[in-house]
PDB file of N, CA, C and O in Angstrom:
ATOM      1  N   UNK A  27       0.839  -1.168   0.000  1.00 43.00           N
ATOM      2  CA  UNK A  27       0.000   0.000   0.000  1.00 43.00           C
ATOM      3  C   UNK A  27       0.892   1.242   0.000  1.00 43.00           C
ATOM      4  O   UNK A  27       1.594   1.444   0.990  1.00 43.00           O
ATOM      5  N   UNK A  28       0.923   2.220  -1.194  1.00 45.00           N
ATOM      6  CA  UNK A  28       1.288   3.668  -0.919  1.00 45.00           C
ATOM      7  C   UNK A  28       0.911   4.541  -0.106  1.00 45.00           C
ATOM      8  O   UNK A  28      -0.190   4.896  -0.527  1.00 45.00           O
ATOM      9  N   UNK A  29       1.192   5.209   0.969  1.00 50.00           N
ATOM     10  CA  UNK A  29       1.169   6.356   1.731  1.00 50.00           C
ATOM     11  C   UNK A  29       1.083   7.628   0.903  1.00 50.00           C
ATOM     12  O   UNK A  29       1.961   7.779   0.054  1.00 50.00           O
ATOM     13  N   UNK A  30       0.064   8.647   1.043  1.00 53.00           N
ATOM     14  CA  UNK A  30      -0.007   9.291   0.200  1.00 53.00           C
ATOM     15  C   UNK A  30      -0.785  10.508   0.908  1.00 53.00           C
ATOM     16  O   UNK A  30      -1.672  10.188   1.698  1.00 53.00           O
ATOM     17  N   UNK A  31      -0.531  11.885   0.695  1.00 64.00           N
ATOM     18  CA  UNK A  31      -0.820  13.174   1.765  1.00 64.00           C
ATOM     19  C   UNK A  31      -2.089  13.118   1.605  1.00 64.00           C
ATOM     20  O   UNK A  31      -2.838  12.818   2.535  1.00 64.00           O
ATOM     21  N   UNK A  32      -2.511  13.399   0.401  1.00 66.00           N
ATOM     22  CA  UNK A  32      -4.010  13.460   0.078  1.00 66.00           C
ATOM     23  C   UNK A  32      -4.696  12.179  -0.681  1.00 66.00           C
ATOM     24  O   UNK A  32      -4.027  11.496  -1.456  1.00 66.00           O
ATOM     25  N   UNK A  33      -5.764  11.961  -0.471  1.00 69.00           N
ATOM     26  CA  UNK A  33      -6.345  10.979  -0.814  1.00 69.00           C
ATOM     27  C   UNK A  33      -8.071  11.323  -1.241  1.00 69.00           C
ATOM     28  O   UNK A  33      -8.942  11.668  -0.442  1.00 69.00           O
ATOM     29  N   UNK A  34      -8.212  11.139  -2.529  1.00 66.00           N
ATOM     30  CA  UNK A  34      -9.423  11.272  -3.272  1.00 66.00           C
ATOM     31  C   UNK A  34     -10.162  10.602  -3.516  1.00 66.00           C
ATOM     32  O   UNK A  34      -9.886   9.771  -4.381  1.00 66.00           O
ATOM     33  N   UNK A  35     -11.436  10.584  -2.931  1.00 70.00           N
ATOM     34  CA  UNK A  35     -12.520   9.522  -3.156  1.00 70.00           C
ATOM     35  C   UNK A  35     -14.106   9.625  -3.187  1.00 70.00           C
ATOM     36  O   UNK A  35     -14.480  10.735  -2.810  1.00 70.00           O
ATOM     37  N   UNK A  36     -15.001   8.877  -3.488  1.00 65.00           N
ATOM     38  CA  UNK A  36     -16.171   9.202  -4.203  1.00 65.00           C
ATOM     39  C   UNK A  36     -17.089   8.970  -2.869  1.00 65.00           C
ATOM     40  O   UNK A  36     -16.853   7.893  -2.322  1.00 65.00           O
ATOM     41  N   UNK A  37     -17.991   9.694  -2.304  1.00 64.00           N
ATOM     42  CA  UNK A  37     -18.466   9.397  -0.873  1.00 64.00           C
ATOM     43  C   UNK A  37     -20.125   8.233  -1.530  1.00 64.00           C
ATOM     44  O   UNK A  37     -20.920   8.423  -2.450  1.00 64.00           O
ATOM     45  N   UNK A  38     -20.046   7.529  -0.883  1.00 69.00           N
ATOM     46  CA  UNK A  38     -21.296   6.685  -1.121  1.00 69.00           C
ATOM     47  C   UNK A  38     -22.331   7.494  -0.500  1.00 69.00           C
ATOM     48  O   UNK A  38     -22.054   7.256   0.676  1.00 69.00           O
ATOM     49  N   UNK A  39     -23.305   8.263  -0.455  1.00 67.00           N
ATOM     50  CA  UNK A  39     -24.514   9.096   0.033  1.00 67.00           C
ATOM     51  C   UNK A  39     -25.249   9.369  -1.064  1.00 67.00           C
ATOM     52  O   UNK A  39     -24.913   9.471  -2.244  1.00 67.00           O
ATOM     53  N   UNK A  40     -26.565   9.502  -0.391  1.00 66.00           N
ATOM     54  CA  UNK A  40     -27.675   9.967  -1.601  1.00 66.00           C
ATOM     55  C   UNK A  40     -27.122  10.791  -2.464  1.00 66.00           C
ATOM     56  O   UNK A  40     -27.055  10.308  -3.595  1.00 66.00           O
ATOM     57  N   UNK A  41     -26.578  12.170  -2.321  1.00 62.00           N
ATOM     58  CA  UNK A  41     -25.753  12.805  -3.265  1.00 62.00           C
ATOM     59  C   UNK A  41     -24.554  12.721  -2.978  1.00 62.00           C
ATOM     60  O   UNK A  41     -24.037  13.140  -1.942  1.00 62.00           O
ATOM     61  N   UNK A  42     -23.930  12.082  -4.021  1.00 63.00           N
ATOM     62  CA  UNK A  42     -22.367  11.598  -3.884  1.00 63.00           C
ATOM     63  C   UNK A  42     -21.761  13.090  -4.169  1.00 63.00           C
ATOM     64  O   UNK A  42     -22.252  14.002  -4.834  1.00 63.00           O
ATOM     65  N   UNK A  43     -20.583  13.036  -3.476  1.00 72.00           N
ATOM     66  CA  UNK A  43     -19.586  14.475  -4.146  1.00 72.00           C
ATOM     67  C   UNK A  43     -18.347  13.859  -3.961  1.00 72.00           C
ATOM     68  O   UNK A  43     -18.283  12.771  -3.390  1.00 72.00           O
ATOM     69  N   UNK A  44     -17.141  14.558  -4.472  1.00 76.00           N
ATOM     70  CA  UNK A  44     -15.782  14.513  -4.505  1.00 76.00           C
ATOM     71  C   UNK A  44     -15.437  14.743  -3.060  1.00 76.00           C
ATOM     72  O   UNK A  44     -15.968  15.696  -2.491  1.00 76.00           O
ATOM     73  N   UNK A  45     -14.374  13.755  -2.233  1.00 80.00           N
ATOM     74  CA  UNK A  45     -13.983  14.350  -0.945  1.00 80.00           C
ATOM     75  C   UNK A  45     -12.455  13.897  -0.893  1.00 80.00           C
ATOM     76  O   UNK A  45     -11.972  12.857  -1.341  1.00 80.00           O
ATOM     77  N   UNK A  46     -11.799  14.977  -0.211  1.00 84.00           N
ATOM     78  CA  UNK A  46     -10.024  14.690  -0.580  1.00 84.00           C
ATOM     79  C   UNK A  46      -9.843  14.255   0.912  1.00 84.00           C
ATOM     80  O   UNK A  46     -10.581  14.910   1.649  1.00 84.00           O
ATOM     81  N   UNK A  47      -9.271  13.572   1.397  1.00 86.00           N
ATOM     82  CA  UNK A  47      -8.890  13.328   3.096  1.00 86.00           C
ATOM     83  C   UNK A  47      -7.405  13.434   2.750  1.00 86.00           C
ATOM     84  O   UNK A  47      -6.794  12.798   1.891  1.00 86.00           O
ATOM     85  N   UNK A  48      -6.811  14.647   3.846  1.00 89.00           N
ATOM     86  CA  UNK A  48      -5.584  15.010   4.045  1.00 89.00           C
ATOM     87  C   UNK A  48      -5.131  14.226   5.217  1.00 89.00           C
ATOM     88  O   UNK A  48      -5.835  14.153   6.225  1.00 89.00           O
ATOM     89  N   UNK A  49      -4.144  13.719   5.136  1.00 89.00           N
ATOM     90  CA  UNK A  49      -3.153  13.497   6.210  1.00 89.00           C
ATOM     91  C   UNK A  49      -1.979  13.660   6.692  1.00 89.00           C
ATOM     92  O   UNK A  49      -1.152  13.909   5.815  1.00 89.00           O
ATOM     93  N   UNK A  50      -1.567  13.620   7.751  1.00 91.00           N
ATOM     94  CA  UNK A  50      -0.538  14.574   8.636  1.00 91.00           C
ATOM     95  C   UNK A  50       0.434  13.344   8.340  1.00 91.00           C
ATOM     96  O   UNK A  50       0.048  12.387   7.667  1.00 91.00           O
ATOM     97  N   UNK A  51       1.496  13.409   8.787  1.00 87.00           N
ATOM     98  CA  UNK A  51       2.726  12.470   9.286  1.00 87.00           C
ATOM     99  C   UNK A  51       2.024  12.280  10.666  1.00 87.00           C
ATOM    100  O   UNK A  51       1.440  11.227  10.921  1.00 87.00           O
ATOM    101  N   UNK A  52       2.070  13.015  11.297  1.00 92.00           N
ATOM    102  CA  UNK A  52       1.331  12.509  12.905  1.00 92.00           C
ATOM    103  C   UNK A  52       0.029  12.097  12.833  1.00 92.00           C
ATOM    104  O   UNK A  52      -0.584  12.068  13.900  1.00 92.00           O
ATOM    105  N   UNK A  53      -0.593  11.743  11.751  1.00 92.00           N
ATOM    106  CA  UNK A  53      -1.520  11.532  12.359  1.00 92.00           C
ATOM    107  C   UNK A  53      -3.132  12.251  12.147  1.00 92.00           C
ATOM    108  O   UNK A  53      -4.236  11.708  12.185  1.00 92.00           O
ATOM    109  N   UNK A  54      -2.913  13.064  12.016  1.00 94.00           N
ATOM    110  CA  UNK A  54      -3.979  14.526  11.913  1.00 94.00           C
ATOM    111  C   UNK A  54      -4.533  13.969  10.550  1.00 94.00           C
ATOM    112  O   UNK A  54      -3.838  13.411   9.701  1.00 94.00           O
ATOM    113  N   UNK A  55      -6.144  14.246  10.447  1.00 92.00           N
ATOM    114  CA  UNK A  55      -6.707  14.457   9.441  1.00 92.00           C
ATOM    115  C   UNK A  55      -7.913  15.420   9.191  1.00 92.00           C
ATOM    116  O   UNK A  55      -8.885  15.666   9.905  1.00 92.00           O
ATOM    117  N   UNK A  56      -7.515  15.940   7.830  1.00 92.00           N
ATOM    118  CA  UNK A  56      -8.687  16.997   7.729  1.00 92.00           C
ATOM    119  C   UNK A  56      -9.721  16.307   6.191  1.00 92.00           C
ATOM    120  O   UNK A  56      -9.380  15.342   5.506  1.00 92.00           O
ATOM    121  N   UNK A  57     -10.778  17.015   6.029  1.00 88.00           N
ATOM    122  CA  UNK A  57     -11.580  16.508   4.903  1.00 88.00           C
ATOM    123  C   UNK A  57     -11.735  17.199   4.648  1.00 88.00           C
ATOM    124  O   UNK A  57     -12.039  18.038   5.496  1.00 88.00           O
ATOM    125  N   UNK A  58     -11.689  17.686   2.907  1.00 87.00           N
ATOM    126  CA  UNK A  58     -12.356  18.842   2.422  1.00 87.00           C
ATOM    127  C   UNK A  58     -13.515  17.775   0.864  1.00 87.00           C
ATOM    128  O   UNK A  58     -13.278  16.758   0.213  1.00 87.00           O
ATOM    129  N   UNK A  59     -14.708  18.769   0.902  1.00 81.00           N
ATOM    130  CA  UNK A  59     -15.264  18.120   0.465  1.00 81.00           C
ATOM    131  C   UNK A  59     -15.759  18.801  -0.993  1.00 81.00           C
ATOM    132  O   UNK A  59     -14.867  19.592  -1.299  1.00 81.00           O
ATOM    133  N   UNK A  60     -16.505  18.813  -1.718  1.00 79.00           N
ATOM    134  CA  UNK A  60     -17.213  19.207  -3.146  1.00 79.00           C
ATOM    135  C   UNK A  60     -16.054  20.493  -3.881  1.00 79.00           C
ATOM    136  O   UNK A  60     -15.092  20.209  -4.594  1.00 79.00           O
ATOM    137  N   UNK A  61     -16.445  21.817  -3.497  1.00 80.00           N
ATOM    138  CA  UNK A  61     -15.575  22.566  -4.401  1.00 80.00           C
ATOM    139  C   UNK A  61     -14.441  22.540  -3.968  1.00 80.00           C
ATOM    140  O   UNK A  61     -13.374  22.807  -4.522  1.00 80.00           O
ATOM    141  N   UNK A  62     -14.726  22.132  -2.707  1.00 83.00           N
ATOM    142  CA  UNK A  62     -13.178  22.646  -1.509  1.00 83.00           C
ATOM    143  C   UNK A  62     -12.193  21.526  -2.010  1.00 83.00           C
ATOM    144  O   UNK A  62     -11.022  21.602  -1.637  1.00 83.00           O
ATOM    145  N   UNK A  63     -12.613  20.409  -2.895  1.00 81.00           N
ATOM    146  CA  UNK A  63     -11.494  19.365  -2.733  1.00 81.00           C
ATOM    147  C   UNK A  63     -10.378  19.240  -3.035  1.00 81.00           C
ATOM    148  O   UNK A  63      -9.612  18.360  -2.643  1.00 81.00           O
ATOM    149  N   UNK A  64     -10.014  20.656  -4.229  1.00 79.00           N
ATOM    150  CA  UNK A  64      -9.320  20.624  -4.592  1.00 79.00           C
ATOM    151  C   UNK A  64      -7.937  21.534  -3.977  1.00 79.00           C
ATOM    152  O   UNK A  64      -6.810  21.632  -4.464  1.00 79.00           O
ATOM    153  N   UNK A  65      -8.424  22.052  -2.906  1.00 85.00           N
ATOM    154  CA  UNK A  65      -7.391  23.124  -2.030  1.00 85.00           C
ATOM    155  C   UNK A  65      -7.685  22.060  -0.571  1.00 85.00           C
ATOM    156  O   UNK A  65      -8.584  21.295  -0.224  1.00 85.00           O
ATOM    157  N   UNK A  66      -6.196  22.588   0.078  1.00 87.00           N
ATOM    158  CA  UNK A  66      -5.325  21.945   1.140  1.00 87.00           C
ATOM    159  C   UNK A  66      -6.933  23.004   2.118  1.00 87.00           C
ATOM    160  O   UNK A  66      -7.543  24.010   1.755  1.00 87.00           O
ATOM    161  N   UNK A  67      -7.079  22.117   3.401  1.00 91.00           N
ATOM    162  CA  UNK A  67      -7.380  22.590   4.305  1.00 91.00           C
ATOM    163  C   UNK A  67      -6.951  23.677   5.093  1.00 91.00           C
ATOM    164  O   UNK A  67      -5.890  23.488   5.689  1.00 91.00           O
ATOM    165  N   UNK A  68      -7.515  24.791   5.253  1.00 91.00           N
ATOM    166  CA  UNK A  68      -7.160  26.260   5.936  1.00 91.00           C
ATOM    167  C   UNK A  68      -5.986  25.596   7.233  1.00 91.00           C
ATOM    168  O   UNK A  68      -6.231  24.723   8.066  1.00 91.00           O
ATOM    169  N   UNK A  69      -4.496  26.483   6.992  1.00 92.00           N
ATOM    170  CA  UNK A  69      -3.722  26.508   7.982  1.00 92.00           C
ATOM    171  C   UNK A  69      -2.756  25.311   7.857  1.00 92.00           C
ATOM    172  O   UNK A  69      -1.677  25.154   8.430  1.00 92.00           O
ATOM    173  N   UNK A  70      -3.447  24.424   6.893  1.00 92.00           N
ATOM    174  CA  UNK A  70      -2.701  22.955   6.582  1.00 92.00           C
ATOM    175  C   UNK A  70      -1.363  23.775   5.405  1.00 92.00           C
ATOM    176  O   UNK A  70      -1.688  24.650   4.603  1.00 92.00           O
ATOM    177  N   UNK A  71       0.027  23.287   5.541  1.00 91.00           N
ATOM    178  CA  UNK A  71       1.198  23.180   4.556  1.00 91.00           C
ATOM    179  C   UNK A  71       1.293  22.447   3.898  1.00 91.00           C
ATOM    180  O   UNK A  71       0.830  21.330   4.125  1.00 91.00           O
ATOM    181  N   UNK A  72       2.049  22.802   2.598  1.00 87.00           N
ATOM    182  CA  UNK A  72       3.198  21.779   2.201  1.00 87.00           C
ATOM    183  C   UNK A  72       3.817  21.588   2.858  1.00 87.00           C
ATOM    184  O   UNK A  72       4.114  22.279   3.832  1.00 87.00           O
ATOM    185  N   UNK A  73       4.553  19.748   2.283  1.00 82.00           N
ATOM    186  CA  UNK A  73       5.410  19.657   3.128  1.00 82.00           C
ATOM    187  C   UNK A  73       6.880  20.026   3.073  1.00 82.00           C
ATOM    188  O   UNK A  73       7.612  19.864   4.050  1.00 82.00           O
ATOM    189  N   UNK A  74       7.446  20.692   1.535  1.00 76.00           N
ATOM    190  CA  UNK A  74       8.333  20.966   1.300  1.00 76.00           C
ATOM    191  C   UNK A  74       9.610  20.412   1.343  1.00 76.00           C
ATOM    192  O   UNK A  74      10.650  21.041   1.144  1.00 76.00           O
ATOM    193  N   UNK A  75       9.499  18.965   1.663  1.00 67.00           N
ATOM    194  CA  UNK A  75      10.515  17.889   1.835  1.00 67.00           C
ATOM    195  C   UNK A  75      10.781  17.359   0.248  1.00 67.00           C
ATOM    196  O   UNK A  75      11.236  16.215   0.224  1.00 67.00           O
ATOM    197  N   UNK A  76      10.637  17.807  -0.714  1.00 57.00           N
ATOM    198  CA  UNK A  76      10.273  16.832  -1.878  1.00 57.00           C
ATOM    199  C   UNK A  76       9.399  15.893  -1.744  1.00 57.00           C
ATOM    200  O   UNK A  76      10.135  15.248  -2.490  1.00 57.00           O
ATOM    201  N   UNK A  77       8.969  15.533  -1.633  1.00 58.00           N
ATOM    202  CA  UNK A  77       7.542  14.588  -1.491  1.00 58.00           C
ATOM    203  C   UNK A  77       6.198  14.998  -2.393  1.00 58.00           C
ATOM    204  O   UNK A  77       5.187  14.695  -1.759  1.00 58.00           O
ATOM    205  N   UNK A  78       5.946  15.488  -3.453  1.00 55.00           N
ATOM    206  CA  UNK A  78       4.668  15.783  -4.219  1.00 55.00           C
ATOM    207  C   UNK A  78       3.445  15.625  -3.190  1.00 55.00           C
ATOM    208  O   UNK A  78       3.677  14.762  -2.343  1.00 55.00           O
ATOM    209  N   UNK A  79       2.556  16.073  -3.100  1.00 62.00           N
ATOM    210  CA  UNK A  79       1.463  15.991  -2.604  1.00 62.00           C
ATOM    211  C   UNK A  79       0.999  15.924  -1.401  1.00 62.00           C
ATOM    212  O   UNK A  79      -0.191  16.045  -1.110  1.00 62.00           O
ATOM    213  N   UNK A  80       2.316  15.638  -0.282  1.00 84.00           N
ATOM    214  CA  UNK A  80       2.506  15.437   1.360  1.00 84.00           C
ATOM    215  C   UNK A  80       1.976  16.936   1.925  1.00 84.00           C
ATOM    216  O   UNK A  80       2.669  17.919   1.663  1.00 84.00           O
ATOM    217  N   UNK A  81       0.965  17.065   2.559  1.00 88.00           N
ATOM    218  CA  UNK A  81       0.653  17.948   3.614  1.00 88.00           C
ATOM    219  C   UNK A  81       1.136  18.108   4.638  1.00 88.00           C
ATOM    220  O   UNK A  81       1.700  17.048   4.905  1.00 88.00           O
ATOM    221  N   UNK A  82       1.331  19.056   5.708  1.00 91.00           N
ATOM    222  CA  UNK A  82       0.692  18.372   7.120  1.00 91.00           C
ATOM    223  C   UNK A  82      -0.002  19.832   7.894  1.00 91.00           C
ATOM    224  O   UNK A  82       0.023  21.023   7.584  1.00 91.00           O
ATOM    225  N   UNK A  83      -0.489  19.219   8.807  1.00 94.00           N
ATOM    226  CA  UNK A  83      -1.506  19.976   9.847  1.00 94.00           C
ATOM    227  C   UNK A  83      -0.313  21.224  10.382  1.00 94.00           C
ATOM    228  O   UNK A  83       0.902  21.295  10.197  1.00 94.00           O
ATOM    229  N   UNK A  84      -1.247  22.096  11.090  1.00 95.00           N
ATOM    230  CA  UNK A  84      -1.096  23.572  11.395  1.00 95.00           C
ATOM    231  C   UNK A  84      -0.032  23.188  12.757  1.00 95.00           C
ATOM    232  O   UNK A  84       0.829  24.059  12.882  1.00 95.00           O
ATOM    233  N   UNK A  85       0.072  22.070  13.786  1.00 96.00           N
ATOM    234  CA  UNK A  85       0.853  21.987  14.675  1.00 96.00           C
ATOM    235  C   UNK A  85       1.958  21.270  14.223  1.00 96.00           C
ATOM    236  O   UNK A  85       3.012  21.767  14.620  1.00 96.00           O
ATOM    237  N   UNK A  86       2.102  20.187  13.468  1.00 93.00           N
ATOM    238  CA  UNK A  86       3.592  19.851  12.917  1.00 93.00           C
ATOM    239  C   UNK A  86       4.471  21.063  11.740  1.00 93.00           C
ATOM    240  O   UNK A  86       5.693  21.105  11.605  1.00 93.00           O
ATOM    241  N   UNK A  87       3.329  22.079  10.905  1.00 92.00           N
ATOM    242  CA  UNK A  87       4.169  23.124  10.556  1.00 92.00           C
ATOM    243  C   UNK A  87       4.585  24.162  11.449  1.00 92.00           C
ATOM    244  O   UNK A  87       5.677  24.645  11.150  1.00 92.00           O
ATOM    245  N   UNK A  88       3.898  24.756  12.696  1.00 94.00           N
ATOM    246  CA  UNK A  88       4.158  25.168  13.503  1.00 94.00           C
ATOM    247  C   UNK A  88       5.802  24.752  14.334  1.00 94.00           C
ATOM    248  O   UNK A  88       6.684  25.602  14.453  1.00 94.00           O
ATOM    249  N   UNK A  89       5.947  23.335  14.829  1.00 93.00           N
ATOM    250  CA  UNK A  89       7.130  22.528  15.102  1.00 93.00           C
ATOM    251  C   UNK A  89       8.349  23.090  14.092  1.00 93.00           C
ATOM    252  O   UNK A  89       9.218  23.726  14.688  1.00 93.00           O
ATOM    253  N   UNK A  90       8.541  22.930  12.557  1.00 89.00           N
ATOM    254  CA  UNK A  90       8.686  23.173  11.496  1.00 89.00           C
ATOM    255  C   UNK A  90       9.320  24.725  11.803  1.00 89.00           C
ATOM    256  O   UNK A  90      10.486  25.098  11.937  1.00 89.00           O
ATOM    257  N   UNK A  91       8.432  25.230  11.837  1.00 90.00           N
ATOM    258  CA  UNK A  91       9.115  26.969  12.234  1.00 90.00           C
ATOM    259  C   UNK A  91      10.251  27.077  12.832  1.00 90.00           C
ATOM    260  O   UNK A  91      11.417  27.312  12.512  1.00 90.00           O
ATOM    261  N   UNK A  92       9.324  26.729  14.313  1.00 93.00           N
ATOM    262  CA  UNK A  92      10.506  26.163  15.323  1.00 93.00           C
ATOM    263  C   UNK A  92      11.758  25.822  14.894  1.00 93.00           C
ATOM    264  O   UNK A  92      12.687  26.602  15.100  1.00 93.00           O
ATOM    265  N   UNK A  93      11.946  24.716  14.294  1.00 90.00           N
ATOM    266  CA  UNK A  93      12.905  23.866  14.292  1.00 90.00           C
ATOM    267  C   UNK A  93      13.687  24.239  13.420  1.00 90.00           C
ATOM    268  O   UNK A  93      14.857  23.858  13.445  1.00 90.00           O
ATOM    269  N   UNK A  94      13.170  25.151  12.357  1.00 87.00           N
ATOM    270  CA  UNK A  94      14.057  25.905  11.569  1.00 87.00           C
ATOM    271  C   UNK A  94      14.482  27.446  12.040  1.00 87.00           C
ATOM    272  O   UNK A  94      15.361  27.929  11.327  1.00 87.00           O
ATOM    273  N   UNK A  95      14.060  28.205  13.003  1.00 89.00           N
ATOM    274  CA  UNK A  95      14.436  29.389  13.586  1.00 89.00           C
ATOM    275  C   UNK A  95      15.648  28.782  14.582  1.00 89.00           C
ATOM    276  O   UNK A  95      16.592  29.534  14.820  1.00 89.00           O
ATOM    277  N   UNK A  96      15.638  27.476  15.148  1.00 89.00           N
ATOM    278  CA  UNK A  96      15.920  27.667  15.882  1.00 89.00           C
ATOM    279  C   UNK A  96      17.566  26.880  15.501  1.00 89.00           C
ATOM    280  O   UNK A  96      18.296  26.566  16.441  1.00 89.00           O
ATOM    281  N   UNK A  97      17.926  26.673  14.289  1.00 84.00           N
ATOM    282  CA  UNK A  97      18.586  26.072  13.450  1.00 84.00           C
ATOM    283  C   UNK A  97      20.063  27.401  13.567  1.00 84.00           C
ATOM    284  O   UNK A  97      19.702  28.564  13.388  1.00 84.00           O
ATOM    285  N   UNK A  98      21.390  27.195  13.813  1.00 78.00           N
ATOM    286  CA  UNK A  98      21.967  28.616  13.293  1.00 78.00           C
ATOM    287  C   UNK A  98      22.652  28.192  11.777  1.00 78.00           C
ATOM    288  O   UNK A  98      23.009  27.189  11.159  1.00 78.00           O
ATOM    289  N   UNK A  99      22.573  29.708  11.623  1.00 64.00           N
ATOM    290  CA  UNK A  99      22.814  29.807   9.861  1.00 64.00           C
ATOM    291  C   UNK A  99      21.791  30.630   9.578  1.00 64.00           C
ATOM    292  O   UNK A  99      21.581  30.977   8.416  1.00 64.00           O
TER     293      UNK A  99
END
């Protein structure tokens, strides 16, 4: 099985729509659903590692800041 940031799929309900489920490295998941599917969840990043398509949530980019402010150079 591939691991993959976002994940696109067809919801089984009386009216079906497009729904993307984002996932974190930790863990975290957000859903965006019909027009929204095609944009990252508010506050959600790239992950900027090279990785195509990898998200993550607003507290591991937060960490991220961190860990790069706190980097010298």
């Amino acid at each position: 099985m591939v691991v993959m940031g976002v994940t696109y799929e067809l919801i089984d309900a009386p009216y079906p729509y497009l729904c993307a489920v984002y996932r974190c490295r930790c863990g975290a998941v957000a859903v965006q659903h019909a027009n929204d599917a095609a944009t990252p969840p508010e506050a959600w990043e790239h992950a900027l590692d090279g990785s195509d398509g990898d998200y993550i949530c607003p507290t591991c980019a937060e960490h991220r800041r961190e860990s790069a402010a706190a980097q010298p150079g």
